[in-house]
Amino acid sequence: MAFELPDLPYAHDALANKGMSAETLEYHHDIHHNAYVTNGNKAIEGTQWDGKSLEEIIKGTYEPNAVAQSGIFNNISQLWNHNQFWEMMTPGDSKMPGELESALNNTFGSVDKFKDEFKAAGAGQFGSGWAWLVKDTDGSFKVTKTENGVNPICFGQTALLGCDVWEHSYYIDFRNKRPAYLENFLDNLVNWENVASRM
Ligand code: FE
């Protein structure tokens, strides 16, 4: 069965007063995310990956140390990444659950220090990619960054929070100011209840 583009969990203009415009979501969800779905479906058609889950395809097609990943990997991983990304934001007020706050305090020293590390990872990713908060295989929390469509599944990690730092994610609202986009994401957009539910 072919993969489908999920609807946004809120209206296109729902995040507009929090720094992510309807125009950004129209391009990012309706055009970019949709292209990963269309091209991912085309790429797996007739291959051994047809009928497998997104996670199985990501794990099975990621090539460590490769200069460039395959078309199957790139499109299917970006399809999954964006499925998560919309869920990780909310138009409503979000209060960080205590369990998550404790884990961030214990790991990074404070929530602000976690945010600083996350912003530095996103700003420091050269070219397109993602910044992540992950739960590693040993249960520890880490901030990471990945290039292009690579995500925590490739390393056996659990993605708790991810921020898209491809230019298509911020150029309409923030132009070239990626650090300002990251700061706004963390301070205004993240659905911390969703992040905690992934722990
Ligand atoms: Fe994106």
PDB file of C-alpha atoms and ligand atoms in Angstrom:
ATOM      1  CA  MET A   1       0.000   0.000   0.000  1.00  0.00           C
ATOM      2  CA  ALA A   2       1.281   3.393  -0.920  1.00  0.00           C
ATOM      3  CA  PHE A   3       2.150   5.887   1.785  1.00  0.00           C
ATOM      4  CA  GLU A   4      -0.112   8.921   2.137  1.00  0.00           C
ATOM      5  CA  LEU A   5       0.445  12.537   3.117  1.00  0.00           C
ATOM      6  CA  PRO A   6      -1.069  12.956   6.593  1.00  0.00           C
ATOM      7  CA  ASP A   7      -3.177  16.061   7.196  1.00  0.00           C
ATOM      8  CA  LEU A   8      -1.587  18.698   9.404  1.00  0.00           C
ATOM      9  CA  PRO A   9      -2.835  18.236  12.983  1.00  0.00           C
ATOM     10  CA  TYR A  10      -3.973  21.914  12.919  1.00  0.00           C
ATOM     11  CA  ALA A  11      -5.024  24.539  10.367  1.00  0.00           C
ATOM     12  CA  HIS A  12      -2.370  25.998   8.057  1.00  0.00           C
ATOM     13  CA  ASP A  13      -2.689  29.384   9.781  1.00  0.00           C
ATOM     14  CA  ALA A  14      -2.794  27.953  13.322  1.00  0.00           C
ATOM     15  CA  LEU A  15       0.882  28.693  14.069  1.00  0.00           C
ATOM     16  CA  ALA A  16       0.936  32.084  12.335  1.00  0.00           C
ATOM     17  CA  ASN A  17       0.869  34.117  15.540  1.00  0.00           C
ATOM     18  CA  LYS A  18       3.693  31.947  16.886  1.00  0.00           C
ATOM     19  CA  GLY A  19       6.154  32.607  14.077  1.00  0.00           C
ATOM     20  CA  MET A  20       5.273  29.946  11.484  1.00  0.00           C
ATOM     21  CA  SER A  21       3.070  31.409   8.776  1.00  0.00           C
ATOM     22  CA  ALA A  22       0.328  29.781   6.726  1.00  0.00           C
ATOM     23  CA  GLU A  23       2.512  30.358   3.654  1.00  0.00           C
ATOM     24  CA  THR A  24       5.344  28.351   5.225  1.00  0.00           C
ATOM     25  CA  LEU A  25       2.995  25.474   6.032  1.00  0.00           C
ATOM     26  CA  GLU A  26       1.423  25.606   2.572  1.00  0.00           C
ATOM     27  CA  TYR A  27       4.861  25.173   0.988  1.00  0.00           C
ATOM     28  CA  HIS A  28       6.372  22.927   3.627  1.00  0.00           C
ATOM     29  CA  HIS A  29       3.509  20.485   4.165  1.00  0.00           C
ATOM     30  CA  ASP A  30       1.493  20.664   0.939  1.00  0.00           C
ATOM     31  CA  ILE A  31       4.443  20.830  -1.470  1.00  0.00           C
ATOM     32  CA  HIS A  32       7.696  19.615   0.160  1.00  0.00           C
ATOM     33  CA  HIS A  33       6.270  16.902   2.431  1.00  0.00           C
ATOM     34  CA  ASN A  34       3.929  15.824  -0.354  1.00  0.00           C
ATOM     35  CA  ALA A  35       6.883  15.486  -2.749  1.00  0.00           C
ATOM     36  CA  TYR A  36       8.619  13.091  -0.330  1.00  0.00           C
ATOM     37  CA  VAL A  37       5.445  10.983  -0.258  1.00  0.00           C
ATOM     38  CA  THR A  38       5.060  10.943  -4.048  1.00  0.00           C
ATOM     39  CA  ASN A  39       8.746  10.348  -4.782  1.00  0.00           C
ATOM     40  CA  GLY A  40       9.115   7.826  -1.953  1.00  0.00           C
ATOM     41  CA  ASN A  41       6.205   5.779  -3.270  1.00  0.00           C
ATOM     42  CA  LYS A  42       7.661   5.897  -6.788  1.00  0.00           C
ATOM     43  CA  ALA A  43      11.118   4.883  -5.541  1.00  0.00           C
ATOM     44  CA  ILE A  44       9.971   1.784  -3.636  1.00  0.00           C
ATOM     45  CA  GLU A  45       7.474   0.580  -6.247  1.00  0.00           C
ATOM     46  CA  GLY A  46       8.432  -2.915  -7.385  1.00  0.00           C
ATOM     47  CA  THR A  47      11.362  -3.171  -4.956  1.00  0.00           C
ATOM     48  CA  GLN A  48      11.807  -5.372  -1.876  1.00  0.00           C
ATOM     49  CA  TRP A  49      10.712  -2.342   0.225  1.00  0.00           C
ATOM     50  CA  ASP A  50       7.223  -2.179  -1.230  1.00  0.00           C
ATOM     51  CA  GLY A  51       4.804  -3.034   1.624  1.00  0.00           C
ATOM     52  CA  LYS A  52       7.375  -2.487   4.401  1.00  0.00           C
ATOM     53  CA  SER A  53       6.962   0.147   7.137  1.00  0.00           C
ATOM     54  CA  LEU A  54       8.713   3.530   6.995  1.00  0.00           C
ATOM     55  CA  GLU A  55      10.929   2.487   9.919  1.00  0.00           C
ATOM     56  CA  GLU A  56      11.922  -0.802   8.230  1.00  0.00           C
ATOM     57  CA  ILE A  57      12.808   1.004   5.013  1.00  0.00           C
ATOM     58  CA  ILE A  58      14.828   3.681   6.845  1.00  0.00           C
ATOM     59  CA  LYS A  59      16.794   1.088   8.845  1.00  0.00           C
ATOM     60  CA  GLY A  60      17.269  -1.152   5.812  1.00  0.00           C
ATOM     61  CA  THR A  61      18.417   1.485   3.326  1.00  0.00           C
ATOM     62  CA  TYR A  62      20.592   3.780   5.465  1.00  0.00           C
ATOM     63  CA  GLU A  63      24.206   3.441   4.385  1.00  0.00           C
ATOM     64  CA  PRO A  64      26.711   4.466   7.080  1.00  0.00           C
ATOM     65  CA  ASN A  65      29.722   6.327   5.680  1.00  0.00           C
ATOM     66  CA  ALA A  66      28.111   6.813   2.274  1.00  0.00           C
ATOM     67  CA  VAL A  67      28.868  10.136   0.592  1.00  0.00           C
ATOM     68  CA  ALA A  68      25.225  10.292  -0.498  1.00  0.00           C
ATOM     69  CA  GLN A  69      22.205   8.219   0.521  1.00  0.00           C
ATOM     70  CA  SER A  70      19.912   6.555  -2.038  1.00  0.00           C
ATOM     71  CA  GLY A  71      16.718   8.082  -3.396  1.00  0.00           C
ATOM     72  CA  ILE A  72      14.676   5.519  -1.485  1.00  0.00           C
ATOM     73  CA  PHE A  73      16.321   6.441   1.804  1.00  0.00           C
ATOM     74  CA  ASN A  74      16.199  10.215   1.231  1.00  0.00           C
ATOM     75  CA  ASN A  75      12.502  10.368   0.384  1.00  0.00           C
ATOM     76  CA  ILE A  76      11.245   7.789   2.884  1.00  0.00           C
ATOM     77  CA  SER A  77      13.270   9.214   5.781  1.00  0.00           C
ATOM     78  CA  GLN A  78      12.105  12.743   4.982  1.00  0.00           C
ATOM     79  CA  LEU A  79       8.524  11.454   4.781  1.00  0.00           C
ATOM     80  CA  TRP A  80       8.893  10.045   8.314  1.00  0.00           C
ATOM     81  CA  ASN A  81      10.739  13.118   9.620  1.00  0.00           C
ATOM     82  CA  HIS A  82       7.956  15.454   8.523  1.00  0.00           C
ATOM     83  CA  ASN A  83       5.235  13.135   9.877  1.00  0.00           C
ATOM     84  CA  GLN A  84       6.886  13.609  13.285  1.00  0.00           C
ATOM     85  CA  PHE A  85       7.676  17.308  12.874  1.00  0.00           C
ATOM     86  CA  TRP A  86       4.036  18.513  12.614  1.00  0.00           C
ATOM     87  CA  GLU A  87       3.128  16.502  15.706  1.00  0.00           C
ATOM     88  CA  MET A  88       6.007  18.032  17.641  1.00  0.00           C
ATOM     89  CA  MET A  89       4.456  21.516  17.395  1.00  0.00           C
ATOM     90  CA  THR A  90       1.181  22.873  18.759  1.00  0.00           C
ATOM     91  CA  PRO A  91      -0.895  26.013  18.290  1.00  0.00           C
ATOM     92  CA  GLY A  92      -1.926  25.821  21.958  1.00  0.00           C
ATOM     93  CA  ASP A  93      -0.017  26.530  25.138  1.00  0.00           C
ATOM     94  CA  SER A  94       2.310  23.691  26.048  1.00  0.00           C
ATOM     95  CA  LYS A  95       3.669  23.070  29.500  1.00  0.00           C
ATOM     96  CA  MET A  96       6.676  20.788  29.814  1.00  0.00           C
ATOM     97  CA  PRO A  97       5.716  17.652  31.783  1.00  0.00           C
ATOM     98  CA  GLY A  98       7.724  17.186  35.000  1.00  0.00           C
ATOM     99  CA  GLU A  99       9.229  13.891  33.875  1.00  0.00           C
ATOM    100  CA  LEU A 100      10.771  15.545  30.807  1.00  0.00           C
ATOM    101  CA  GLU A 101      11.904  18.630  32.741  1.00  0.00           C
ATOM    102  CA  SER A 102      13.713  16.406  35.271  1.00  0.00           C
ATOM    103  CA  ALA A 103      15.418  14.438  32.525  1.00  0.00           C
ATOM    104  CA  LEU A 104      16.618  17.635  30.811  1.00  0.00           C
ATOM    105  CA  ASN A 105      17.819  19.127  34.111  1.00  0.00           C
ATOM    106  CA  ASN A 106      19.689  15.934  34.978  1.00  0.00           C
ATOM    107  CA  THR A 107      21.287  15.604  31.549  1.00  0.00           C
ATOM    108  CA  PHE A 108      22.060  19.182  30.539  1.00  0.00           C
ATOM    109  CA  GLY A 109      22.059  21.050  33.868  1.00  0.00           C
ATOM    110  CA  SER A 110      18.911  23.055  33.052  1.00  0.00           C
ATOM    111  CA  VAL A 111      16.207  23.401  30.418  1.00  0.00           C
ATOM    112  CA  ASP A 112      17.896  26.597  29.179  1.00  0.00           C
ATOM    113  CA  LYS A 113      21.199  24.751  28.746  1.00  0.00           C
ATOM    114  CA  PHE A 114      19.388  22.033  26.789  1.00  0.00           C
ATOM    115  CA  LYS A 115      17.884  24.727  24.553  1.00  0.00           C
ATOM    116  CA  ASP A 116      21.309  26.322  24.029  1.00  0.00           C
ATOM    117  CA  GLU A 117      22.767  22.965  22.995  1.00  0.00           C
ATOM    118  CA  PHE A 118      19.838  22.240  20.667  1.00  0.00           C
ATOM    119  CA  LYS A 119      20.088  25.694  19.057  1.00  0.00           C
ATOM    120  CA  ALA A 120      23.843  25.281  18.597  1.00  0.00           C
ATOM    121  CA  ALA A 121      23.324  21.883  16.941  1.00  0.00           C
ATOM    122  CA  GLY A 122      20.717  23.287  14.537  1.00  0.00           C
ATOM    123  CA  ALA A 123      22.686  26.423  13.739  1.00  0.00           C
ATOM    124  CA  GLY A 124      25.883  24.385  13.341  1.00  0.00           C
ATOM    125  CA  GLN A 125      24.476  21.875  10.864  1.00  0.00           C
ATOM    126  CA  PHE A 126      26.216  22.830   7.621  1.00  0.00           C
ATOM    127  CA  GLY A 127      23.605  22.817   4.863  1.00  0.00           C
ATOM    128  CA  SER A 128      20.297  20.980   5.111  1.00  0.00           C
ATOM    129  CA  GLY A 129      19.438  18.709   8.000  1.00  0.00           C
ATOM    130  CA  TRP A 130      17.844  18.341  11.404  1.00  0.00           C
ATOM    131  CA  ALA A 131      18.562  19.019  15.078  1.00  0.00           C
ATOM    132  CA  TRP A 132      17.353  16.351  17.498  1.00  0.00           C
ATOM    133  CA  LEU A 133      16.824  15.485  21.116  1.00  0.00           C
ATOM    134  CA  VAL A 134      17.184  11.706  21.233  1.00  0.00           C
ATOM    135  CA  LYS A 135      17.051   8.901  23.725  1.00  0.00           C
ATOM    136  CA  ASP A 136      20.109   6.820  22.948  1.00  0.00           C
ATOM    137  CA  THR A 137      20.379   3.029  23.015  1.00  0.00           C
ATOM    138  CA  ASP A 138      21.696   3.159  26.608  1.00  0.00           C
ATOM    139  CA  GLY A 139      18.715   5.283  27.738  1.00  0.00           C
ATOM    140  CA  SER A 140      20.700   8.541  27.967  1.00  0.00           C
ATOM    141  CA  PHE A 141      19.443  11.798  26.457  1.00  0.00           C
ATOM    142  CA  LYS A 142      21.548  13.537  23.803  1.00  0.00           C
ATOM    143  CA  VAL A 143      21.331  16.481  21.423  1.00  0.00           C
ATOM    144  CA  THR A 144      22.418  15.543  17.902  1.00  0.00           C
ATOM    145  CA  LYS A 145      22.362  16.936  14.383  1.00  0.00           C
ATOM    146  CA  THR A 146      22.005  15.026  11.120  1.00  0.00           C
ATOM    147  CA  GLU A 147      22.452  15.921   7.462  1.00  0.00           C
ATOM    148  CA  ASN A 148      19.692  15.936   4.859  1.00  0.00           C
ATOM    149  CA  GLY A 149      17.137  13.214   5.715  1.00  0.00           C
ATOM    150  CA  VAL A 150      19.231  11.181   8.145  1.00  0.00           C
ATOM    151  CA  ASN A 151      17.411  10.673  11.446  1.00  0.00           C
ATOM    152  CA  PRO A 152      17.795   8.938  14.836  1.00  0.00           C
ATOM    153  CA  ILE A 153      16.258   5.671  13.553  1.00  0.00           C
ATOM    154  CA  CYS A 154      19.468   5.161  11.542  1.00  0.00           C
ATOM    155  CA  PHE A 155      21.416   4.886  14.802  1.00  0.00           C
ATOM    156  CA  GLY A 156      18.871   2.876  16.808  1.00  0.00           C
ATOM    157  CA  GLN A 157      17.927   5.997  18.799  1.00  0.00           C
ATOM    158  CA  THR A 158      14.458   7.279  19.720  1.00  0.00           C
ATOM    159  CA  ALA A 159      13.589  10.723  18.340  1.00  0.00           C
ATOM    160  CA  LEU A 160      12.063  12.800  21.144  1.00  0.00           C
ATOM    161  CA  LEU A 161      12.212  16.182  19.377  1.00  0.00           C
ATOM    162  CA  GLY A 162      13.343  17.155  15.894  1.00  0.00           C
ATOM    163  CA  CYS A 163      13.654  20.531  14.217  1.00  0.00           C
ATOM    164  CA  ASP A 164      13.864  20.823  10.453  1.00  0.00           C
ATOM    165  CA  VAL A 165      16.704  23.197   9.535  1.00  0.00           C
ATOM    166  CA  TRP A 166      16.318  22.917   5.767  1.00  0.00           C
ATOM    167  CA  GLU A 167      15.901  26.426   4.328  1.00  0.00           C
ATOM    168  CA  HIS A 168      12.337  25.569   3.207  1.00  0.00           C
ATOM    169  CA  SER A 169      11.442  25.403   6.900  1.00  0.00           C
ATOM    170  CA  TYR A 170      12.364  28.975   7.803  1.00  0.00           C
ATOM    171  CA  TYR A 171      13.179  31.144   4.795  1.00  0.00           C
ATOM    172  CA  ILE A 172       9.691  32.638   4.350  1.00  0.00           C
ATOM    173  CA  ASP A 173       9.344  33.696   8.002  1.00  0.00           C
ATOM    174  CA  PHE A 174      12.949  34.223   9.115  1.00  0.00           C
ATOM    175  CA  ARG A 175      14.871  34.619   5.829  1.00  0.00           C
ATOM    176  CA  ASN A 176      18.499  33.650   6.535  1.00  0.00           C
ATOM    177  CA  LYS A 177      18.186  33.844  10.344  1.00  0.00           C
ATOM    178  CA  ARG A 178      18.256  30.160  11.239  1.00  0.00           C
ATOM    179  CA  PRO A 179      19.205  30.779  14.906  1.00  0.00           C
ATOM    180  CA  ALA A 180      16.138  33.035  15.371  1.00  0.00           C
ATOM    181  CA  TYR A 181      13.934  30.310  13.821  1.00  0.00           C
ATOM    182  CA  LEU A 182      15.395  27.713  16.210  1.00  0.00           C
ATOM    183  CA  GLU A 183      14.876  29.965  19.224  1.00  0.00           C
ATOM    184  CA  ASN A 184      11.261  30.623  18.227  1.00  0.00           C
ATOM    185  CA  PHE A 185      10.688  26.895  17.652  1.00  0.00           C
ATOM    186  CA  LEU A 186      11.877  26.026  21.169  1.00  0.00           C
ATOM    187  CA  ASP A 187      10.218  28.951  22.956  1.00  0.00           C
ATOM    188  CA  ASN A 188       6.863  29.060  21.168  1.00  0.00           C
ATOM    189  CA  LEU A 189       6.124  26.075  18.950  1.00  0.00           C
ATOM    190  CA  VAL A 190       7.200  22.825  20.615  1.00  0.00           C
ATOM    191  CA  ASN A 191       4.511  20.482  21.900  1.00  0.00           C
ATOM    192  CA  TRP A 192       6.344  19.330  25.053  1.00  0.00           C
ATOM    193  CA  GLU A 193       3.568  16.862  25.920  1.00  0.00           C
ATOM    194  CA  ASN A 194       4.260  15.137  22.592  1.00  0.00           C
ATOM    195  CA  VAL A 195       8.004  15.102  23.306  1.00  0.00           C
ATOM    196  CA  ALA A 196       7.410  13.544  26.752  1.00  0.00           C
ATOM    197  CA  SER A 197       5.081  10.916  25.250  1.00  0.00           C
ATOM    198  CA  ARG A 198       8.024   9.622  23.176  1.00  0.00           C
ATOM    199  CA  MET A 199      10.203   8.973  26.231  1.00  0.00           C
TER     200      MET A 199
HETATM  201 FE    FE B   1      11.236  20.073   5.676  1.00  0.00          FE
END
